Amino acid sequence: MARPVSVLELSAGESAELQRRLRATTTSKRDRVRAEIVWLRAQGVKETEVASRLGISLPSVSKWSRRFAQSGMEGLRDQPGRGRKPSLPAEKVWQVITKVRQPPAPRMRWSVRSMAAAMGISPRSVHRIWQQNELKP
């Protein structure tokens, strides 16, 4: 005996957001596939049919359907902890940001090299921190 098809329930806001993601040309492929999974499941399409239509695995369809059912749109985001970890601790980054506002004694402002030497990190790291925080000492 076949199991009944479970249908995901969408609020008006969730439906509008999913449609926006599916229509947008700037949506990443990963986000588009997740939105399409949820959209098709909300239309009553079986998980196996969704998997074959989108060319993905059945466990992927199950995972994103389950995460949406549990957490809504927030469940479609990547969980923290993915990707490469920062090479510098947040405390060191904060120290660079605060120190840049205090110019060194003999000079008017910091250079990348002088800040790197004072903080004990590489010039590239100092440059990256300045860029990410839009600092121009």
PDB file of C-alpha atoms in Angstrom:
ATOM      1  CA  MET A   1       0.000   0.000   0.000  1.00  0.00           C
ATOM      2  CA  ALA A   2       1.461   3.342  -1.039  1.00  0.00           C
ATOM      3  CA  ARG A   3       2.036   6.098   1.486  1.00  0.00           C
ATOM      4  CA  PRO A   4      -0.050   9.223   1.030  1.00  0.00           C
ATOM      5  CA  VAL A   5       1.830  12.156  -0.453  1.00  0.00           C
ATOM      6  CA  SER A   6       2.654  14.713   2.217  1.00  0.00           C
ATOM      7  CA  VAL A   7       2.242  18.258   0.962  1.00  0.00           C
ATOM      8  CA  LEU A   8       4.235  21.184   2.320  1.00  0.00           C
ATOM      9  CA  GLU A   9       2.058  24.062   3.478  1.00  0.00           C
ATOM     10  CA  LEU A  10       3.122  27.523   2.265  1.00  0.00           C
ATOM     11  CA  SER A  11       2.054  30.860   3.685  1.00  0.00           C
ATOM     12  CA  ALA A  12       1.382  33.703   1.260  1.00  0.00           C
ATOM     13  CA  GLY A  13       4.737  35.278   2.152  1.00  0.00           C
ATOM     14  CA  GLU A  14       6.636  32.023   1.664  1.00  0.00           C
ATOM     15  CA  SER A  15       4.922  31.414  -1.658  1.00  0.00           C
ATOM     16  CA  ALA A  16       5.809  34.906  -2.879  1.00  0.00           C
ATOM     17  CA  GLU A  17       9.436  34.536  -1.747  1.00  0.00           C
ATOM     18  CA  LEU A  18       9.798  31.141  -3.451  1.00  0.00           C
ATOM     19  CA  GLN A  19       8.360  32.516  -6.691  1.00  0.00           C
ATOM     20  CA  ARG A  20      10.722  35.493  -6.492  1.00  0.00           C
ATOM     21  CA  ARG A  21      13.697  33.152  -6.077  1.00  0.00           C
ATOM     22  CA  LEU A  22      12.584  30.995  -8.982  1.00  0.00           C
ATOM     23  CA  ARG A  23      12.134  33.983 -11.322  1.00  0.00           C
ATOM     24  CA  ALA A  24      15.242  35.935 -10.327  1.00  0.00           C
ATOM     25  CA  THR A  25      18.230  35.629 -12.624  1.00  0.00           C
ATOM     26  CA  THR A  26      20.629  36.402  -9.780  1.00  0.00           C
ATOM     27  CA  THR A  27      19.574  33.460  -7.590  1.00  0.00           C
ATOM     28  CA  SER A  28      22.388  30.943  -7.176  1.00  0.00           C
ATOM     29  CA  LYS A  29      21.788  27.478  -8.591  1.00  0.00           C
ATOM     30  CA  ARG A  30      21.892  25.962  -5.114  1.00  0.00           C
ATOM     31  CA  ASP A  31      19.198  28.336  -3.799  1.00  0.00           C
ATOM     32  CA  ARG A  32      17.120  27.906  -6.929  1.00  0.00           C
ATOM     33  CA  VAL A  33      17.119  24.103  -6.611  1.00  0.00           C
ATOM     34  CA  ARG A  34      16.116  24.336  -2.937  1.00  0.00           C
ATOM     35  CA  ALA A  35      13.282  26.734  -3.778  1.00  0.00           C
ATOM     36  CA  GLU A  36      12.148  24.479  -6.614  1.00  0.00           C
ATOM     37  CA  ILE A  37      12.113  21.438  -4.322  1.00  0.00           C
ATOM     38  CA  VAL A  38       9.872  23.212  -1.831  1.00  0.00           C
ATOM     39  CA  TRP A  39       7.658  24.686  -4.548  1.00  0.00           C
ATOM     40  CA  LEU A  40       7.077  21.321  -6.220  1.00  0.00           C
ATOM     41  CA  ARG A  41       6.484  19.569  -2.883  1.00  0.00           C
ATOM     42  CA  ALA A  42       3.925  22.256  -1.994  1.00  0.00           C
ATOM     43  CA  GLN A  43       2.151  21.509  -5.293  1.00  0.00           C
ATOM     44  CA  GLY A  44       1.785  17.869  -4.181  1.00  0.00           C
ATOM     45  CA  VAL A  45       4.521  16.353  -6.358  1.00  0.00           C
ATOM     46  CA  LYS A  46       6.032  13.179  -4.858  1.00  0.00           C
ATOM     47  CA  GLU A  47       9.624  13.266  -3.633  1.00  0.00           C
ATOM     48  CA  THR A  48      10.727  10.679  -6.215  1.00  0.00           C
ATOM     49  CA  GLU A  49       9.175  12.735  -9.018  1.00  0.00           C
ATOM     50  CA  VAL A  50      10.855  15.930  -7.757  1.00  0.00           C
ATOM     51  CA  ALA A  51      14.212  14.134  -7.637  1.00  0.00           C
ATOM     52  CA  SER A  52      13.895  12.854 -11.195  1.00  0.00           C
ATOM     53  CA  ARG A  53      12.637  16.204 -12.576  1.00  0.00           C
ATOM     54  CA  LEU A  54      15.500  18.146 -11.023  1.00  0.00           C
ATOM     55  CA  GLY A  55      18.158  15.485 -11.549  1.00  0.00           C
ATOM     56  CA  ILE A  56      19.073  15.266  -7.872  1.00  0.00           C
ATOM     57  CA  SER A  57      19.068  12.513  -5.275  1.00  0.00           C
ATOM     58  CA  LEU A  58      16.036  11.489  -3.248  1.00  0.00           C
ATOM     59  CA  PRO A  59      17.873  12.137   0.063  1.00  0.00           C
ATOM     60  CA  SER A  60      18.468  15.746  -1.063  1.00  0.00           C
ATOM     61  CA  VAL A  61      14.771  16.247  -1.747  1.00  0.00           C
ATOM     62  CA  SER A  62      13.895  14.714   1.629  1.00  0.00           C
ATOM     63  CA  LYS A  63      16.461  16.835   3.449  1.00  0.00           C
ATOM     64  CA  TRP A  64      15.306  20.200   2.045  1.00  0.00           C
ATOM     65  CA  SER A  65      11.625  19.310   2.392  1.00  0.00           C
ATOM     66  CA  ARG A  66      12.175  18.358   6.034  1.00  0.00           C
ATOM     67  CA  ARG A  67      14.241  21.466   6.793  1.00  0.00           C
ATOM     68  CA  PHE A  68      11.600  23.711   5.229  1.00  0.00           C
ATOM     69  CA  ALA A  69       8.823  21.974   7.187  1.00  0.00           C
ATOM     70  CA  GLN A  70      10.766  22.485  10.432  1.00  0.00           C
ATOM     71  CA  SER A  71      12.193  25.991   9.927  1.00  0.00           C
ATOM     72  CA  GLY A  72      10.392  27.624   7.008  1.00  0.00           C
ATOM     73  CA  MET A  73      12.419  29.815   4.658  1.00  0.00           C
ATOM     74  CA  GLU A  74      15.237  29.995   7.212  1.00  0.00           C
ATOM     75  CA  GLY A  75      15.667  26.225   6.812  1.00  0.00           C
ATOM     76  CA  LEU A  76      16.746  26.692   3.186  1.00  0.00           C
ATOM     77  CA  ARG A  77      19.894  28.566   4.214  1.00  0.00           C
ATOM     78  CA  ASP A  78      23.227  26.842   4.727  1.00  0.00           C
ATOM     79  CA  GLN A  79      23.904  25.999   8.325  1.00  0.00           C
ATOM     80  CA  PRO A  80      26.897  27.672   9.963  1.00  0.00           C
ATOM     81  CA  GLY A  81      30.091  25.725  10.029  1.00  0.00           C
ATOM     82  CA  ARG A  82      30.316  25.111   6.313  1.00  0.00           C
ATOM     83  CA  GLY A  83      33.375  26.214   4.426  1.00  0.00           C
ATOM     84  CA  ARG A  84      36.841  27.187   5.467  1.00  0.00           C
ATOM     85  CA  LYS A  85      37.266  28.528   8.977  1.00  0.00           C
ATOM     86  CA  PRO A  86      38.819  31.983   9.456  1.00  0.00           C
ATOM     87  CA  SER A  87      42.590  31.782   9.822  1.00  0.00           C
ATOM     88  CA  LEU A  88      42.671  34.718  12.251  1.00  0.00           C
ATOM     89  CA  PRO A  89      40.710  34.720  15.493  1.00  0.00           C
ATOM     90  CA  ALA A  90      37.954  37.332  15.718  1.00  0.00           C
ATOM     91  CA  GLU A  91      39.774  38.947  18.642  1.00  0.00           C
ATOM     92  CA  LYS A  92      42.854  39.637  16.478  1.00  0.00           C
ATOM     93  CA  VAL A  93      40.678  41.110  13.717  1.00  0.00           C
ATOM     94  CA  TRP A  94      38.991  43.381  16.265  1.00  0.00           C
ATOM     95  CA  GLN A  95      42.385  44.485  17.579  1.00  0.00           C
ATOM     96  CA  VAL A  96      43.473  45.500  14.066  1.00  0.00           C
ATOM     97  CA  ILE A  97      40.236  47.443  13.533  1.00  0.00           C
ATOM     98  CA  THR A  98      40.583  49.350  16.805  1.00  0.00           C
ATOM     99  CA  LYS A  99      44.321  49.944  16.469  1.00  0.00           C
ATOM    100  CA  VAL A 100      43.953  51.486  13.010  1.00  0.00           C
ATOM    101  CA  ARG A 101      42.151  54.432  14.639  1.00  0.00           C
ATOM    102  CA  GLN A 102      45.206  55.132  16.836  1.00  0.00           C
ATOM    103  CA  PRO A 103      48.071  56.301  14.572  1.00  0.00           C
ATOM    104  CA  PRO A 104      51.605  55.208  15.470  1.00  0.00           C
ATOM    105  CA  ALA A 105      53.724  57.757  17.373  1.00  0.00           C
ATOM    106  CA  PRO A 106      56.258  58.901  14.738  1.00  0.00           C
ATOM    107  CA  ARG A 107      53.799  58.789  11.791  1.00  0.00           C
ATOM    108  CA  MET A 108      50.456  60.258  10.868  1.00  0.00           C
ATOM    109  CA  ARG A 109      48.882  56.942   9.858  1.00  0.00           C
ATOM    110  CA  TRP A 110      49.446  53.211   9.635  1.00  0.00           C
ATOM    111  CA  SER A 111      50.870  51.437   6.615  1.00  0.00           C
ATOM    112  CA  VAL A 112      49.982  47.825   5.931  1.00  0.00           C
ATOM    113  CA  ARG A 113      53.525  46.725   6.745  1.00  0.00           C
ATOM    114  CA  SER A 114      53.821  48.703   9.972  1.00  0.00           C
ATOM    115  CA  MET A 115      50.424  47.446  11.192  1.00  0.00           C
ATOM    116  CA  ALA A 116      51.377  43.865  10.313  1.00  0.00           C
ATOM    117  CA  ALA A 117      54.642  44.162  12.247  1.00  0.00           C
ATOM    118  CA  ALA A 118      52.892  45.702  15.269  1.00  0.00           C
ATOM    119  CA  MET A 119      50.142  43.065  15.333  1.00  0.00           C
ATOM    120  CA  GLY A 120      52.295  40.047  14.480  1.00  0.00           C
ATOM    121  CA  ILE A 121      50.295  39.022  11.413  1.00  0.00           C
ATOM    122  CA  SER A 122      50.968  39.072   7.684  1.00  0.00           C
ATOM    123  CA  PRO A 123      50.584  42.226   5.579  1.00  0.00           C
ATOM    124  CA  ARG A 124      48.069  40.353   3.414  1.00  0.00           C
ATOM    125  CA  SER A 125      45.907  39.678   6.477  1.00  0.00           C
ATOM    126  CA  VAL A 126      45.993  43.352   7.461  1.00  0.00           C
ATOM    127  CA  HIS A 127      45.075  44.373   3.918  1.00  0.00           C
ATOM    128  CA  ARG A 128      42.181  41.874   3.820  1.00  0.00           C
ATOM    129  CA  ILE A 129      40.828  43.106   7.190  1.00  0.00           C
ATOM    130  CA  TRP A 130      41.004  46.726   6.017  1.00  0.00           C
ATOM    131  CA  GLN A 131      39.208  45.880   2.773  1.00  0.00           C
ATOM    132  CA  GLN A 132      36.457  43.854   4.446  1.00  0.00           C
ATOM    133  CA  ASN A 133      35.780  46.667   6.911  1.00  0.00           C
ATOM    134  CA  GLU A 134      36.223  49.493   4.382  1.00  0.00           C
ATOM    135  CA  LEU A 135      39.076  51.027   6.375  1.00  0.00           C
ATOM    136  CA  LYS A 136      41.419  53.458   4.654  1.00  0.00           C
ATOM    137  CA  PRO A 137      43.945  54.685   7.213  1.00  0.00           C
TER     138      PRO A 137
END
